mmCIF file of C-alpha atoms and ligand atoms in Angstrom:
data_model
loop_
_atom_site.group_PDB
_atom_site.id
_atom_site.type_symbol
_atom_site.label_atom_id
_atom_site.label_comp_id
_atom_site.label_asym_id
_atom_site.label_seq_id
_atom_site.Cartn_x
_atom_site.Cartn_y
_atom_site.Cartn_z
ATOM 1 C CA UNK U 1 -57.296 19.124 -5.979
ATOM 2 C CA UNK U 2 -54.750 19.600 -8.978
ATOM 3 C CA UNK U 3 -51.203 18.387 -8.614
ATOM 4 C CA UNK U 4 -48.451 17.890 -10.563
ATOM 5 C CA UNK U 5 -46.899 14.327 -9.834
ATOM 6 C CA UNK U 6 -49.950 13.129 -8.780
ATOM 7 C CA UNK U 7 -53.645 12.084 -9.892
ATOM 8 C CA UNK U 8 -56.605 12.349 -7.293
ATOM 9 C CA UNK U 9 -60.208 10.767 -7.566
ATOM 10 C CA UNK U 10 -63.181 10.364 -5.360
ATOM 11 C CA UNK U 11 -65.417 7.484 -5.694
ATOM 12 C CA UNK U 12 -68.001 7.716 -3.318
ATOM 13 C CA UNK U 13 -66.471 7.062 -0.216
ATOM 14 C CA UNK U 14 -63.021 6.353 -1.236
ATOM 15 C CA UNK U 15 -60.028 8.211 -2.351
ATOM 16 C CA UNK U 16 -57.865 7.316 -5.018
ATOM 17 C CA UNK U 17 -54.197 8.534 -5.194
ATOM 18 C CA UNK U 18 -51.680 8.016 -8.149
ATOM 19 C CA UNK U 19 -48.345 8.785 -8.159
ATOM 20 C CA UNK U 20 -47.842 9.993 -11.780
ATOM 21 C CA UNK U 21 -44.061 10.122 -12.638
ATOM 22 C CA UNK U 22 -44.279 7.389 -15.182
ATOM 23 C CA UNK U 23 -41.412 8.506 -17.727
ATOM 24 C CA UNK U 24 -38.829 8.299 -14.493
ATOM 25 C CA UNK U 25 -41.300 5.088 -12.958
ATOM 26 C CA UNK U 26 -42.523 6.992 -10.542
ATOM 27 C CA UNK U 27 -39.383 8.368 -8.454
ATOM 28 C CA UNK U 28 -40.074 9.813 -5.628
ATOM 29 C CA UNK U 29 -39.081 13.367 -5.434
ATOM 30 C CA UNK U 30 -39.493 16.046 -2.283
ATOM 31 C CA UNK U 31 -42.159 17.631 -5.102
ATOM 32 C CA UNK U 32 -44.276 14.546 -5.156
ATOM 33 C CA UNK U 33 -44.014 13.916 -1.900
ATOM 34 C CA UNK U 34 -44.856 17.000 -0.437
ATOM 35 C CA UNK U 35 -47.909 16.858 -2.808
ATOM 36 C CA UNK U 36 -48.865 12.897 -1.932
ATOM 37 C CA UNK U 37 -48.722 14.566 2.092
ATOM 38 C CA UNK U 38 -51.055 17.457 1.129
ATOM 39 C CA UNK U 39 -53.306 14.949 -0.577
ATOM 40 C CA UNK U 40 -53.510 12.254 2.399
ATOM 41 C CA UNK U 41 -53.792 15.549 5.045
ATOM 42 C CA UNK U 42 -57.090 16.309 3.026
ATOM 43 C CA UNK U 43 -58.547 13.318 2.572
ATOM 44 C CA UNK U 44 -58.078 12.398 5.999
ATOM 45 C CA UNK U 45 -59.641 15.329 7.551
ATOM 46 C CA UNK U 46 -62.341 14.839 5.228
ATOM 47 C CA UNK U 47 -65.460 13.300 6.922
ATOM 48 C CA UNK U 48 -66.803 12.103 3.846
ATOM 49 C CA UNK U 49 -63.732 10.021 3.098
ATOM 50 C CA UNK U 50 -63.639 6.574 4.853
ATOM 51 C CA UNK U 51 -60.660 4.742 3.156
ATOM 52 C CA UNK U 52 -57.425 5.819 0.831
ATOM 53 C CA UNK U 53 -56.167 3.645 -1.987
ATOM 54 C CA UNK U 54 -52.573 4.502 -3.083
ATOM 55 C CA UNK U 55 -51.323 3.200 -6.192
ATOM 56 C CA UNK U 56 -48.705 3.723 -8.893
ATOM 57 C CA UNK U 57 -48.672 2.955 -12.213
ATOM 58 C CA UNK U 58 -48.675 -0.330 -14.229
ATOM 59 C CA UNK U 59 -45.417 -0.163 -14.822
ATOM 60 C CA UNK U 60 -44.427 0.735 -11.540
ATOM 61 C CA UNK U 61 -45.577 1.874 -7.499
ATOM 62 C CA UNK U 62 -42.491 3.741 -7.756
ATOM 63 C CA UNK U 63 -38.852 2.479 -8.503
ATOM 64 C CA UNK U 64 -37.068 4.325 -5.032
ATOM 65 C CA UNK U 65 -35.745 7.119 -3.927
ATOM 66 C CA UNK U 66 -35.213 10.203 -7.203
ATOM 67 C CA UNK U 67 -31.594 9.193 -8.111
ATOM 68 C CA UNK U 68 -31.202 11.541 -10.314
ATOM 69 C CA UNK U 69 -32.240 14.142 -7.693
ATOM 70 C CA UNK U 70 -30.293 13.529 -5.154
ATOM 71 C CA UNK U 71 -26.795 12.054 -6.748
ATOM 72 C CA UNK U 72 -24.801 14.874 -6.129
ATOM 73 C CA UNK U 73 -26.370 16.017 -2.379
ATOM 74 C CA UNK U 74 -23.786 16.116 0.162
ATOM 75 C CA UNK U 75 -23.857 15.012 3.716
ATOM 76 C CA UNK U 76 -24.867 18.436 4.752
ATOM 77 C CA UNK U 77 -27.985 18.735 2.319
ATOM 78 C CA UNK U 78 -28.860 15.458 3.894
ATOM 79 C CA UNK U 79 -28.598 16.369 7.375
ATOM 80 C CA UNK U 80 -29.238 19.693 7.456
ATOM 81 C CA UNK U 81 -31.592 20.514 4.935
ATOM 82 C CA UNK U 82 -33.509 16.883 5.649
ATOM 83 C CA UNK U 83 -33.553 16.041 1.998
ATOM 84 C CA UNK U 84 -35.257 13.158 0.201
ATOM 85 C CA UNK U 85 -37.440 11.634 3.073
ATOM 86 C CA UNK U 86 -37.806 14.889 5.363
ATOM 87 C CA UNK U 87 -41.519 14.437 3.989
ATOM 88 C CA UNK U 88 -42.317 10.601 3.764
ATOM 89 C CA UNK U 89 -43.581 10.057 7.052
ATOM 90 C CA UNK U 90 -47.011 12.413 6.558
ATOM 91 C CA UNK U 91 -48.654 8.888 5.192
ATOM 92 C CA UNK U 92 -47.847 7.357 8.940
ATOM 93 C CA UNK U 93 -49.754 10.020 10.622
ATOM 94 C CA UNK U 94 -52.985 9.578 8.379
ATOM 95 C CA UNK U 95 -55.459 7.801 10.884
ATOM 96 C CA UNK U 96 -58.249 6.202 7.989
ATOM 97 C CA UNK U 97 -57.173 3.221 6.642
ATOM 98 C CA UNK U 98 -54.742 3.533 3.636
ATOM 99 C CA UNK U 99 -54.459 0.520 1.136
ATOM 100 C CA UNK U 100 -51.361 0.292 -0.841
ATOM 101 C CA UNK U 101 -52.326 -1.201 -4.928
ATOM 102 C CA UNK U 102 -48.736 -2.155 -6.338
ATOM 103 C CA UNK U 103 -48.081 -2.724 -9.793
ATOM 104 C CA UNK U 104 -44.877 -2.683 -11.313
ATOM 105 C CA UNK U 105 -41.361 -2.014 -8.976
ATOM 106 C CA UNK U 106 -41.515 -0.953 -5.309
ATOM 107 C CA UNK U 107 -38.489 -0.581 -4.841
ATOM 108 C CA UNK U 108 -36.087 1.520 -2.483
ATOM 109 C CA UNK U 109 -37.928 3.839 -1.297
ATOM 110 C CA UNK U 110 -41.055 2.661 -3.357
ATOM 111 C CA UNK U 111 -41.183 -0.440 -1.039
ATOM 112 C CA UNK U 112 -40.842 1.462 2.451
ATOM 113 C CA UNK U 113 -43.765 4.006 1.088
ATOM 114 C CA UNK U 114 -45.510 0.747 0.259
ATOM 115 C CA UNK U 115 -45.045 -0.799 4.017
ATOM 116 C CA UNK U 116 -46.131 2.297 5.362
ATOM 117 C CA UNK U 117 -49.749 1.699 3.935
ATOM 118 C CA UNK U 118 -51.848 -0.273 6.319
ATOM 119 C CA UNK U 119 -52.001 -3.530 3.819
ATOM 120 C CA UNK U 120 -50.640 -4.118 0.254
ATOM 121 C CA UNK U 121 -52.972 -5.769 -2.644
ATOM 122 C CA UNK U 122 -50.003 -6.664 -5.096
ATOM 123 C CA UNK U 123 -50.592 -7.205 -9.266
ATOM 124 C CA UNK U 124 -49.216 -10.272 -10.397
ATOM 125 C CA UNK U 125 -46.514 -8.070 -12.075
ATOM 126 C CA UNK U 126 -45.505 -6.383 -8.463
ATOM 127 C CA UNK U 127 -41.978 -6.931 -8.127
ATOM 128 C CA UNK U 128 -40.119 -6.000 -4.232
ATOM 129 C CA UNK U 129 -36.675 -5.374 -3.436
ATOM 130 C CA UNK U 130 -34.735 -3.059 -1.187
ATOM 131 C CA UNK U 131 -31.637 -2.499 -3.676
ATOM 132 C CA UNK U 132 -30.058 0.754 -2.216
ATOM 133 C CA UNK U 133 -27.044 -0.964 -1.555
ATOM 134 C CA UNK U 134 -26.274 -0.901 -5.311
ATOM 135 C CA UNK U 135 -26.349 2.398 -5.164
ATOM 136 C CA UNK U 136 -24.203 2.518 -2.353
ATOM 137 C CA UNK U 137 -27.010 3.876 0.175
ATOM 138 C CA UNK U 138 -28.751 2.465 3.034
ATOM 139 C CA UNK U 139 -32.379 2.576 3.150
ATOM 140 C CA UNK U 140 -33.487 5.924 4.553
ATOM 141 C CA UNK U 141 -37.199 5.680 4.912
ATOM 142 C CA UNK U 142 -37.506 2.796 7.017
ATOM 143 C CA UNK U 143 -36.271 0.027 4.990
ATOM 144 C CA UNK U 144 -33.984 -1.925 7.228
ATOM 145 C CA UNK U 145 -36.771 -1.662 10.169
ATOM 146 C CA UNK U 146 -40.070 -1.683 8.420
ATOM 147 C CA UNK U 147 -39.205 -5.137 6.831
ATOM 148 C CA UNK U 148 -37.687 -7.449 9.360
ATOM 149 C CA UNK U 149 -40.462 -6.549 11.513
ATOM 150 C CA UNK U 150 -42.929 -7.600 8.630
ATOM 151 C CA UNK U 151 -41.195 -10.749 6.903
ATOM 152 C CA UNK U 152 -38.191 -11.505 9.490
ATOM 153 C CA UNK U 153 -34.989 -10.793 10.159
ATOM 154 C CA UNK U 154 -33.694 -13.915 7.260
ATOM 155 C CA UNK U 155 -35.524 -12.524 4.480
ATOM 156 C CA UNK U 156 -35.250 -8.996 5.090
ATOM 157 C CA UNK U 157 -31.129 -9.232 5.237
ATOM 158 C CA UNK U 158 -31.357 -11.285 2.078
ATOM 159 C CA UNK U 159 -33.096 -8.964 0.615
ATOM 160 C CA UNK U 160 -30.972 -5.970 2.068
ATOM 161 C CA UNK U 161 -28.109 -6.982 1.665
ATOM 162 C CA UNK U 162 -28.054 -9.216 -2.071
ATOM 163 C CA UNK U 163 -30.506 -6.397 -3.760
ATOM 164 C CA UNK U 164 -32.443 -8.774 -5.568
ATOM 165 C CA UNK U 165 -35.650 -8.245 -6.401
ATOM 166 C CA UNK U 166 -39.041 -10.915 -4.984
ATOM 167 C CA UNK U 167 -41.714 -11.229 -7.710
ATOM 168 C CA UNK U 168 -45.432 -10.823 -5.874
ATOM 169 C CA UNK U 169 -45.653 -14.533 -5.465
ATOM 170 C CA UNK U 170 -42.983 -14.631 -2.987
ATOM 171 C CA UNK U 171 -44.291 -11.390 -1.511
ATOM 172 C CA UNK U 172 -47.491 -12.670 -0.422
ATOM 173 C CA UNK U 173 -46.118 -15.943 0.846
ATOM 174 C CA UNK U 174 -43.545 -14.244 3.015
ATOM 175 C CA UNK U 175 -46.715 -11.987 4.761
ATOM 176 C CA UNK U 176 -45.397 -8.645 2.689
ATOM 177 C CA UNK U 177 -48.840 -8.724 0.711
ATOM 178 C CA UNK U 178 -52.086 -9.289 2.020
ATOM 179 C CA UNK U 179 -53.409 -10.236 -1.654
ATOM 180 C CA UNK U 180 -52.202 -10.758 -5.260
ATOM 181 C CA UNK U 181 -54.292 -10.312 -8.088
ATOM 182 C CA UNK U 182 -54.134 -10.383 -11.427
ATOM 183 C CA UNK U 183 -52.758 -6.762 -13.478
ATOM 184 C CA UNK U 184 -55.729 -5.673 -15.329
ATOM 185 C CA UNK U 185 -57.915 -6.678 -11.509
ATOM 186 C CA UNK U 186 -55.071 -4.468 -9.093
ATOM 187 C CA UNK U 187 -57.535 -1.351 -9.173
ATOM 188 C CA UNK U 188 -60.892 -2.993 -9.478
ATOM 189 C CA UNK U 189 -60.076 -5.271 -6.131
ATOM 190 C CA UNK U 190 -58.207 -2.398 -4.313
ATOM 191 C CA UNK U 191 -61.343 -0.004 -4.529
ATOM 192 C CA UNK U 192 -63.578 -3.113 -3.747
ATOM 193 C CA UNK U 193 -61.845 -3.390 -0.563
ATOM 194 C CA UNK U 194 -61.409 0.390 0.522
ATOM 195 C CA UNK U 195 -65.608 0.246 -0.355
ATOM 196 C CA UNK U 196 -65.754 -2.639 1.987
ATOM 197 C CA UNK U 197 -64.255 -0.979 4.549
ATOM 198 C CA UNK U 198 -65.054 2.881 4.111
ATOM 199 C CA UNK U 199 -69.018 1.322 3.950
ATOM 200 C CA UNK U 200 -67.733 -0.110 8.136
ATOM 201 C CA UNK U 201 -67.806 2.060 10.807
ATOM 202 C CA UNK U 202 -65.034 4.659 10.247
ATOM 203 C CA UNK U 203 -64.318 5.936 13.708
ATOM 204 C CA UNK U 204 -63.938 2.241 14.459
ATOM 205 C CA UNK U 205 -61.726 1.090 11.724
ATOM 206 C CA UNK U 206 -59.734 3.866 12.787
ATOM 207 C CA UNK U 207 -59.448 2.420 16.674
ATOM 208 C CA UNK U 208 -58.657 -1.051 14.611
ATOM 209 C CA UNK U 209 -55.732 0.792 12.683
ATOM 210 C CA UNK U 210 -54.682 2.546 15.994
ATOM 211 C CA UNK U 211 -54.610 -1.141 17.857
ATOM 212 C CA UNK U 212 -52.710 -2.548 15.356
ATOM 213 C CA UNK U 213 -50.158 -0.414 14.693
ATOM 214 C CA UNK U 214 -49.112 0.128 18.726
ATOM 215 C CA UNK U 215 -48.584 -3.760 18.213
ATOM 216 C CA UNK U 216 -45.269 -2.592 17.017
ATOM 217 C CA UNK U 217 -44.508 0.055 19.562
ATOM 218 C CA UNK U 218 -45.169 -1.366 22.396
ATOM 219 C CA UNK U 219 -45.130 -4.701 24.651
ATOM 220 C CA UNK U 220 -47.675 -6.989 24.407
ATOM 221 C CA UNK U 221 -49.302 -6.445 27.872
ATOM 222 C CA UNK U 222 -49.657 -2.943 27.091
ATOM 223 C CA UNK U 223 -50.669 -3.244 23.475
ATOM 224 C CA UNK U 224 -53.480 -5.693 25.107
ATOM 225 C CA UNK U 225 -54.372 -3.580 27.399
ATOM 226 C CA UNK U 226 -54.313 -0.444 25.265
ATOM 227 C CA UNK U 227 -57.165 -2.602 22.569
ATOM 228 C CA UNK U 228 -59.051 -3.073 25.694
ATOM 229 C CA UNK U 229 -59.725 0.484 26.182
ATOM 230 C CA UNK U 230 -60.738 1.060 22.530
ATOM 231 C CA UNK U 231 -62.441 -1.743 22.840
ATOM 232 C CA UNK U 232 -64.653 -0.378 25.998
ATOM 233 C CA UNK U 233 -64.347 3.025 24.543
ATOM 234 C CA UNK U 234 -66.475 1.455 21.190
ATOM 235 C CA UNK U 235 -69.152 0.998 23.854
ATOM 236 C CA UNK U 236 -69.564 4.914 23.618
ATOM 237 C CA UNK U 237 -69.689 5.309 20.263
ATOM 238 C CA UNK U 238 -73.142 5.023 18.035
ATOM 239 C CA UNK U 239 -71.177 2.131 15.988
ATOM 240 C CA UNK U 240 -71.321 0.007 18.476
ATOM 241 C CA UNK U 241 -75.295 0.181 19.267
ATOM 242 C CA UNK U 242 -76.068 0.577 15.388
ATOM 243 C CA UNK U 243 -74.378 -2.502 14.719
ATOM 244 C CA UNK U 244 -75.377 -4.977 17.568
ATOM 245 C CA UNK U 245 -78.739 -3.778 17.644
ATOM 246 C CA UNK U 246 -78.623 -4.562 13.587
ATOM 247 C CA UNK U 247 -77.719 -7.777 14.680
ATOM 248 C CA UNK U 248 -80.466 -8.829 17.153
ATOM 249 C CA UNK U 249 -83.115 -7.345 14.969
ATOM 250 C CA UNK U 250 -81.787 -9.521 11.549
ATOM 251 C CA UNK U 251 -80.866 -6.258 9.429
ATOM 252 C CA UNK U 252 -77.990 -4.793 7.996
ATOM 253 C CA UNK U 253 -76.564 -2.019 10.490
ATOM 254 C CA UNK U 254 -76.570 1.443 8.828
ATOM 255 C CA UNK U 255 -72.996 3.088 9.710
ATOM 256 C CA UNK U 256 -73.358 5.974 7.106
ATOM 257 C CA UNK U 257 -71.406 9.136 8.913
ATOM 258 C CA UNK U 258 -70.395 6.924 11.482
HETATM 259 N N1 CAA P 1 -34.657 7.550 -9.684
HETATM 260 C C1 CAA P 1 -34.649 8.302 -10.801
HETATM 261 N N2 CAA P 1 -34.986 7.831 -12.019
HETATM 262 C C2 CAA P 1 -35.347 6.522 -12.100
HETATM 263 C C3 CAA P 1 -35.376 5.681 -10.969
HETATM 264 C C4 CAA P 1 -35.020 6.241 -9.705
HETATM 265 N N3 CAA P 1 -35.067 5.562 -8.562
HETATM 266 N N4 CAA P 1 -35.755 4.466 -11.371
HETATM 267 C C5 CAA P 1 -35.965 4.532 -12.687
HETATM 268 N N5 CAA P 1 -35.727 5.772 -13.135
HETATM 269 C C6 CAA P 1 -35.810 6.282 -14.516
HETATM 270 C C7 CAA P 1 -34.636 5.827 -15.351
HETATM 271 O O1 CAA P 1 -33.510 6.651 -15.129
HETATM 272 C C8 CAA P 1 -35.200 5.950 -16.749
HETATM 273 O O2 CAA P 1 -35.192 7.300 -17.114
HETATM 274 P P1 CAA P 1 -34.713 7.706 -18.644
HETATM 275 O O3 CAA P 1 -35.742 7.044 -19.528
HETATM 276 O O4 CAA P 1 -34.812 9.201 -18.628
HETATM 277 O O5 CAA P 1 -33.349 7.152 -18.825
HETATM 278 C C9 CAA P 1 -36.654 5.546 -16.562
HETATM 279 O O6 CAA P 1 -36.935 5.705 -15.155
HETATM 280 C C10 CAA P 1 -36.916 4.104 -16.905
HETATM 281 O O7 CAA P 1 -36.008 3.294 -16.195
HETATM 282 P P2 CAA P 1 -35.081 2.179 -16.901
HETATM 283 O O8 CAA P 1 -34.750 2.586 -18.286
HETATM 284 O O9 CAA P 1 -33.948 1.880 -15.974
HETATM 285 O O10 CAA P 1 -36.123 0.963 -16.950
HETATM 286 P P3 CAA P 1 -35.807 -0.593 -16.867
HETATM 287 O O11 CAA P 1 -37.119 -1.278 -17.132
HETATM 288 O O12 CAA P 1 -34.631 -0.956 -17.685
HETATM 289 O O13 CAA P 1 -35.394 -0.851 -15.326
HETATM 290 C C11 CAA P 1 -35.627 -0.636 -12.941
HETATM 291 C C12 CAA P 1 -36.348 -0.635 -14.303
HETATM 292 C C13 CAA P 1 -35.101 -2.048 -12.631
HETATM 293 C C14 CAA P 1 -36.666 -0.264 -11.889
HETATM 294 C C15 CAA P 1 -34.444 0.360 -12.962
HETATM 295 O O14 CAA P 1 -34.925 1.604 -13.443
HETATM 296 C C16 CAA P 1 -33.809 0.605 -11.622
HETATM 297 O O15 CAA P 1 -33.031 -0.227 -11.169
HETATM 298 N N6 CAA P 1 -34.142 1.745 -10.973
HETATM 299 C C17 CAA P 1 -33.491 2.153 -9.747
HETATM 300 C C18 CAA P 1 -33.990 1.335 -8.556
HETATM 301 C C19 CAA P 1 -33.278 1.765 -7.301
HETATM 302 O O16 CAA P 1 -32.070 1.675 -7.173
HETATM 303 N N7 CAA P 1 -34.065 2.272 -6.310
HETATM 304 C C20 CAA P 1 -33.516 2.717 -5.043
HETATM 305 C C21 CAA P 1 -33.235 4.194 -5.090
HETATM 306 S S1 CAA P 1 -32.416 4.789 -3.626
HETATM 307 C C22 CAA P 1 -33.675 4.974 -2.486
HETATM 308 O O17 CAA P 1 -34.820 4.672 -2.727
HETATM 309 C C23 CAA P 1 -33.276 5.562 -1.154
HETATM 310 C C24 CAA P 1 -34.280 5.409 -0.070
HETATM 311 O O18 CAA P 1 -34.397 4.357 0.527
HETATM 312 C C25 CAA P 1 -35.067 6.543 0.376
#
């Protein structure tokens, strides 16, 4: 696959996308996102594909929204024509596992592409913020709902409303970051864990990733009683016999195609 504004690699089971604007640090334009939802389509529908890593730069994920692209839309390019994040949301209907690797800014709209990746592994350079206000914008990919429901309603507004920026410290002790590494490790660790995974079960991970995100859709009595079908629907799957007859017999299960 050959893009423009981004950079795609397969190793072994994984796929590796890289957002490759670095002279405007990675802002998102409808050009690179259109390409970044072509790119997850494919690599989900792929079979031999069991996890996605996402990643920017080392500079940056990606510093927001295109400014320069969009500072003189009107309303009615907005509305009408669904500029700027009519195509953000493909990454939310991808149903492998997608691991963001942030280096650099997420901000804007480089922090609500980030929370839309199942977990974040964050470079000890990874810097957070939501600063569209200083552009005098709301968030418009999810922003202002995306975050209180991951680090509370406190931070979230402090970091909505004040624009500042959280270095990836902060991040990971507020639950916005599952894991921060150093720089030059961001990559290395991010692939090790989309191996880890793509190497489970992949129709099960994907029940796993299904569960979790109705968590936030739902009540918890459904939710609970939604994981309790996939979990008796696992029963019908080869996964589930491969891996608890692995078990019992003291080997390691074999998942492969899976
Ligand atoms: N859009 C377009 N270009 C951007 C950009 C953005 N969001 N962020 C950075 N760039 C460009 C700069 O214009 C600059 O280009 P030139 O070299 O051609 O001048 C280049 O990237 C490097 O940026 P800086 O010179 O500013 O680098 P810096 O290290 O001094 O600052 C920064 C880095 C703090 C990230 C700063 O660039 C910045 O504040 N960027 C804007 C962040 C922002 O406001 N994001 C929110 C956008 S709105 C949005 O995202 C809406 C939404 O929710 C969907």
């Amino acid at each position: 696959m050959q893009y423009e504004d981004l950079i795609v690699d397969v190793q072994g089971k994984v796929a590796l996308i890289r957002l490759n604007r670095p002279k405007a640090l990675n802002a998102l334009n409808d050009r690179m996102m259109d390409e970044l939802g072509d790119a997850l389509r494919k690599f989900d529908a792929d079979p031999a594909i069991g996890c996605i890593v996402l990643t920017g730069s080392e500079r940056a994920f990606a510093a927001g929204a295109d400014i320069a692209a969009m500072a003189d839309y009107t309303y009615v390019d907005t509305y009408r024509d669904n500029y700027i994040t009519r195509n953000w949301e493909h990454i939310l209907r991808v149903r492998k596992p997608v691991i963001g690797a942030v280096a650099g800014y997420a901000l804007g709209g480089g922090c609500e592409l980030a929370m839309m990746c199942d977990f974040l592994i964050a470079a000890d350079n990874a810097k957070f913020g939501q600063p569209e206000i200083k552009v005098g914008v709301t968030p418009g990919a999810g922003g202002t709902q995306r975050l209180p429901r991951t680090i509370g309603k406190s931070k979230a507004m402090d970091l909505l409303l004040t624009a500042r920026t959280i270095d990836a410290a902060e991040a990971e002790r507020i639950g916005l970051v599952s894991r921060v590494v150093p720089a030059e490790m961001l990559l290395e660790e991010a692939m090790t864990a989309a191996a880890t995974i793509a190497d489970m079960p992949t129709s099960v991970a994907m029940m796993i990733k299904d569960a979790v995100n109705r968590a936030f859709e739902t009540t918890l009595t459904e939710g609970v009683n939604y994981e309790r079908r996939l979990f008796q629907s696992a029963f019908g799957t080869p996964a589930q016999k491969e891996g608890m007859h692995a078990f019992l017999e003291k080997r390691l299960p074999k998942f492969d195609g899976l």
